PDB file of C-alpha atoms in Angstrom:
ATOM      1  CA  PHE X   1     160.795 157.207-101.339  1.00 52.00           C
ATOM      2  CA  ARG X   2     161.430 154.124-103.430  1.00 59.00           C
ATOM      3  CA  LYS X   3     164.201 154.707-105.991  1.00 66.00           C
ATOM      4  CA  GLY X   4     162.465 157.284-108.159  1.00 71.00           C
ATOM      5  CA  TRP X   5     164.734 160.249-107.469  1.00 77.00           C
ATOM      6  CA  PRO X   6     167.869 161.275-109.394  1.00 82.00           C
ATOM      7  CA  TYR X   7     170.022 161.700-106.293  1.00 83.00           C
ATOM      8  CA  GLU X   8     173.072 159.521-105.721  1.00 85.00           C
ATOM      9  CA  GLU X   9     171.429 157.435-102.987  1.00 82.00           C
ATOM     10  CA  SER X  10     168.765 156.334-105.468  1.00 80.00           C
ATOM     11  CA  ILE X  11     170.704 155.903-108.707  1.00 80.00           C
ATOM     12  CA  ARG X  12     173.815 154.262-107.269  1.00 79.00           C
ATOM     13  CA  VAL X  13     173.490 150.473-107.302  1.00 80.00           C
ATOM     14  CA  PRO X  14     176.476 148.265-106.447  1.00 81.00           C
ATOM     15  CA  LEU X  15     177.605 145.801-109.092  1.00 82.00           C
ATOM     16  CA  LEU X  16     179.582 142.822-107.869  1.00 83.00           C
ATOM     17  CA  ILE X  17     181.219 140.377-110.236  1.00 84.00           C
ATOM     18  CA  ARG X  18     182.990 137.264-109.015  1.00 85.00           C
ATOM     19  CA  TRP X  19     184.862 134.765-111.147  1.00 86.00           C
ATOM     20  CA  PRO X  20     187.484 132.984-109.026  1.00 86.00           C
ATOM     21  CA  GLU X  21     190.912 132.625-110.614  1.00 83.00           C
ATOM     22  CA  LYS X  22     189.846 134.824-113.550  1.00 82.00           C
ATOM     23  CA  ILE X  23     188.773 138.243-112.275  1.00 80.00           C
ATOM     24  CA  ILE X  24     191.141 139.955-109.868  1.00 76.00           C
ATOM     25  CA  PRO X  25     189.207 140.582-106.641  1.00 78.00           C
ATOM     26  CA  GLY X  26     188.684 144.124-105.400  1.00 74.00           C
ATOM     27  CA  LEU X  27     189.704 145.854-108.615  1.00 69.00           C
ATOM     28  CA  ARG X  28     187.114 148.524-109.230  1.00 65.00           C
ATOM     29  CA  GLU X  29     185.563 151.146-107.081  1.00 62.00           C
ATOM     30  CA  GLY X  30     183.449 154.014-108.297  1.00 65.00           C
ATOM     31  CA  GLU X  31     183.277 153.162-111.992  1.00 72.00           C
ATOM     32  CA  ILE X  32     180.099 154.033-113.817  1.00 78.00           C
ATOM     33  CA  VAL X  33     178.535 151.153-115.671  1.00 80.00           C
ATOM     34  CA  SER X  34     174.942 150.521-116.594  1.00 81.00           C
ATOM     35  CA  LEU X  35     172.790 147.421-116.707  1.00 83.00           C
ATOM     36  CA  VAL X  36     172.804 147.707-120.501  1.00 83.00           C
ATOM     37  CA  ASP X  37     176.568 147.033-120.335  1.00 86.00           C
ATOM     38  CA  LEU X  38     176.097 143.582-118.817  1.00 87.00           C
ATOM     39  CA  TYR X  39     175.131 141.877-122.095  1.00 89.00           C
ATOM     40  CA  SER X  40     178.212 143.016-124.034  1.00 87.00           C
ATOM     41  CA  THR X  41     180.466 142.338-121.039  1.00 87.00           C
ATOM     42  CA  THR X  42     179.068 138.861-120.350  1.00 88.00           C
ATOM     43  CA  VAL X  43     179.298 137.830-124.003  1.00 89.00           C
ATOM     44  CA  ALA X  44     182.925 139.012-124.110  1.00 87.00           C
ATOM     45  CA  LEU X  45     183.759 137.184-120.869  1.00 87.00           C
ATOM     46  CA  VAL X  46     182.682 133.860-122.400  1.00 88.00           C
ATOM     47  CA  GLY X  47     184.627 134.524-125.604  1.00 88.00           C
ATOM     48  CA  GLY X  48     181.837 135.717-127.868  1.00 87.00           C
ATOM     49  CA  SER X  49     181.166 138.905-129.793  1.00 83.00           C
ATOM     50  CA  PRO X  50     178.025 140.960-129.191  1.00 76.00           C
ATOM     51  CA  HIS X  51     175.898 141.310-132.302  1.00 74.00           C
ATOM     52  CA  GLY X  52     173.757 144.115-133.657  1.00 72.00           C
ATOM     53  CA  ASP X  53     173.508 147.761-132.756  1.00 78.00           C
ATOM     54  CA  LEU X  54     172.992 147.364-129.049  1.00 77.00           C
ATOM     55  CA  ASP X  55     173.418 149.982-126.382  1.00 78.00           C
ATOM     56  CA  GLY X  56     176.029 149.275-123.757  1.00 81.00           C
ATOM     57  CA  ILE X  57     179.770 148.704-123.720  1.00 82.00           C
ATOM     58  CA  ASP X  58     182.056 145.788-122.942  1.00 84.00           C
ATOM     59  CA  PHE X  59     183.994 146.601-119.775  1.00 82.00           C
ATOM     60  CA  SER X  60     185.458 143.096-119.378  1.00 81.00           C
ATOM     61  CA  ALA X  61     189.058 144.155-120.109  1.00 79.00           C
ATOM     62  CA  SER X  62     189.050 146.282-116.972  1.00 77.00           C
ATOM     63  CA  LEU X  63     188.239 143.213-114.854  1.00 80.00           C
ATOM     64  CA  PHE X  64     191.570 141.551-115.681  1.00 76.00           C
ATOM     65  CA  SER X  65     193.965 144.446-115.129  1.00 71.00           C
ATOM     66  CA  LYS X  66     195.252 146.169-112.019  1.00 68.00           C
ATOM     67  CA  GLU X  67     195.665 149.343-114.078  1.00 67.00           C
ATOM     68  CA  LYS X  68     192.695 151.669-113.626  1.00 60.00           C
ATOM     69  CA  GLN X  69     190.997 152.169-116.963  1.00 58.00           C
ATOM     70  CA  GLU X  70     188.365 154.701-117.894  1.00 59.00           C
ATOM     71  CA  VAL X  71     185.420 152.566-118.893  1.00 58.00           C
ATOM     72  CA  ARG X  72     183.038 155.264-120.007  1.00 59.00           C
ATOM     73  CA  ALA X  73     183.940 158.860-120.796  1.00 59.00           C
ATOM     74  CA  GLU X  74     180.515 160.218-121.671  1.00 66.00           C
ATOM     75  CA  GLY X  75     178.426 159.096-118.707  1.00 69.00           C
ATOM     76  CA  VAL X  76     175.236 157.122-118.200  1.00 73.00           C
ATOM     77  CA  SER X  77     171.778 158.497-118.920  1.00 72.00           C
ATOM     78  CA  ILE X  78     169.230 157.984-116.181  1.00 72.00           C
ATOM     79  CA  SER X  79     165.500 158.677-116.150  1.00 68.00           C
ATOM     80  CA  MET X  80     162.158 158.194-114.513  1.00 68.00           C
ATOM     81  CA  PRO X  81     160.002 158.329-117.660  1.00 59.00           C
ATOM     82  CA  SER X  82     156.714 157.605-115.969  1.00 54.00           C
ATOM     83  CA  VAL X  83     155.624 157.741-112.395  1.00 53.00           C
ATOM     84  CA  PRO X  84     153.887 154.675-110.951  1.00 56.00           C
ATOM     85  CA  PRO X  85     150.945 155.347-108.678  1.00 56.00           C
ATOM     86  CA  TYR X  86     152.952 156.809-105.827  1.00 54.00           C
ATOM     87  CA  PRO X  87     151.257 158.818-103.129  1.00 51.00           C
ATOM     88  CA  PRO X  88     150.831 162.493-104.146  1.00 53.00           C
ATOM     89  CA  ASN X  89     154.031 164.551-104.462  1.00 53.00           C
ATOM     90  CA  CYS X  90     156.349 161.558-104.072  1.00 56.00           C
ATOM     91  CA  GLY X  91     157.865 161.640-107.534  1.00 59.00           C
ATOM     92  CA  ILE X  92     158.119 163.566-110.763  1.00 70.00           C
ATOM     93  CA  LYS X  93     159.141 162.636-114.283  1.00 79.00           C
ATOM     94  CA  TRP X  94     162.782 163.471-114.942  1.00 82.00           C
ATOM     95  CA  ARG X  95     165.850 162.571-116.942  1.00 85.00           C
ATOM     96  CA  GLY X  96     169.495 163.029-116.193  1.00 87.00           C
ATOM     97  CA  ILE X  97     173.101 162.090-116.700  1.00 87.00           C
ATOM     98  CA  ARG X  98     175.726 160.723-114.313  1.00 87.00           C
ATOM     99  CA  THR X  99     179.307 161.140-115.446  1.00 86.00           C
ATOM    100  CA  PHE X 100     182.402 160.360-113.420  1.00 83.00           C
ATOM    101  CA  ARG X 101     182.444 163.990-112.234  1.00 89.00           C
ATOM    102  CA  TYR X 102     178.876 165.312-112.504  1.00 92.00           C
ATOM    103  CA  ALA X 103     175.310 164.342-111.700  1.00 92.00           C
ATOM    104  CA  ALA X 104     172.602 166.394-113.421  1.00 93.00           C
ATOM    105  CA  ALA X 105     168.837 166.167-113.830  1.00 91.00           C
ATOM    106  CA  TRP X 106     166.084 167.938-115.737  1.00 91.00           C
ATOM    107  CA  ARG X 107     162.369 167.925-115.046  1.00 87.00           C
ATOM    108  CA  GLU X 108     159.990 166.504-117.638  1.00 82.00           C
ATOM    109  CA  ASP X 109     159.437 169.993-119.110  1.00 85.00           C
ATOM    110  CA  GLY X 110     163.201 170.368-119.760  1.00 87.00           C
ATOM    111  CA  VAL X 111     163.881 172.817-116.935  1.00 91.00           C
ATOM    112  CA  PRO X 112     167.230 172.078-115.259  1.00 94.00           C
ATOM    113  CA  TRP X 113     166.704 170.674-111.774  1.00 92.00           C
ATOM    114  CA  PHE X 114     170.241 170.256-110.457  1.00 94.00           C
ATOM    115  CA  VAL X 115     173.924 169.823-111.321  1.00 96.00           C
ATOM    116  CA  PHE X 116     176.370 168.543-108.717  1.00 96.00           C
ATOM    117  CA  ASP X 117     180.144 168.195-108.942  1.00 96.00           C
ATOM    118  CA  MET X 118     180.479 164.724-107.424  1.00 91.00           C
ATOM    119  CA  LEU X 119     184.246 165.017-106.917  1.00 91.00           C
ATOM    120  CA  ARG X 120     184.019 168.234-104.894  1.00 96.00           C
ATOM    121  CA  ASP X 121     180.520 167.785-103.489  1.00 96.00           C
ATOM    122  CA  PRO X 122     179.719 164.067-103.041  1.00 92.00           C
ATOM    123  CA  SER X 123     176.941 164.899-100.559  1.00 95.00           C
ATOM    124  CA  GLN X 124     175.124 166.890-103.267  1.00 95.00           C
ATOM    125  CA  LYS X 125     174.727 170.080-101.238  1.00 96.00           C
ATOM    126  CA  ASN X 126     175.915 172.756-103.714  1.00 97.00           C
ATOM    127  CA  ASN X 127     173.604 172.927-106.754  1.00 97.00           C
ATOM    128  CA  LEU X 128     175.496 174.326-109.775  1.00 97.00           C
ATOM    129  CA  VAL X 129     172.369 174.681-111.935  1.00 96.00           C
ATOM    130  CA  ALA X 130     173.056 178.421-112.344  1.00 97.00           C
ATOM    131  CA  ASN X 131     176.176 177.549-114.390  1.00 97.00           C
ATOM    132  CA  LYS X 132     174.479 177.704-117.817  1.00 96.00           C
ATOM    133  CA  ARG X 133     177.564 176.526-119.728  1.00 96.00           C
ATOM    134  CA  LEU X 134     177.908 173.404-117.575  1.00 95.00           C
ATOM    135  CA  VAL X 135     174.163 172.687-117.754  1.00 94.00           C
ATOM    136  CA  SER X 136     174.304 173.005-121.551  1.00 93.00           C
ATOM    137  CA  GLU X 137     177.310 170.668-121.870  1.00 91.00           C
ATOM    138  CA  LEU X 138     175.668 168.017-119.717  1.00 90.00           C
ATOM    139  CA  ALA X 139     172.340 168.415-121.537  1.00 88.00           C
ATOM    140  CA  GLN X 140     174.103 167.637-124.824  1.00 85.00           C
ATOM    141  CA  LEU X 141     175.239 164.321-123.345  1.00 80.00           C
ATOM    142  CA  SER X 142     171.907 163.511-121.728  1.00 69.00           C
ATOM    143  CA  PHE X 143     169.597 164.420-124.593  1.00 64.00           C
ATOM    144  CA  LYS X 144     171.539 162.677-127.418  1.00 58.00           C
TER     145      LYS X 144
END
């Protein structure tokens, strides 16, 4: 219902960038970038330097190379900090992290909701939330 859930179908949004004769077409598939990365990337693409202590990274170098580069090692934090007036039981407050390998989410009260290994379980069927070490490692990334 809407895009208020932390599952892959809701958080995954395609990003298409086209710049004929500059960006090599069809380069990237499956990289994790966030909307906050677009400012730094766009400024770099036009030859500028981002200013200030802004969130986000410049991933422009990866758009000009056929070599696969790891853009982000730590993952992207995701959240639904407040629930709009949805019908009853159609959403909860949550926060999570999506790394290249894992997707994890916690309810508003901090209780782990799920952890999925996206390389081995892309359909998100096998919840690894019982793996306390993994939950703790991902929580450290998500709750920075």
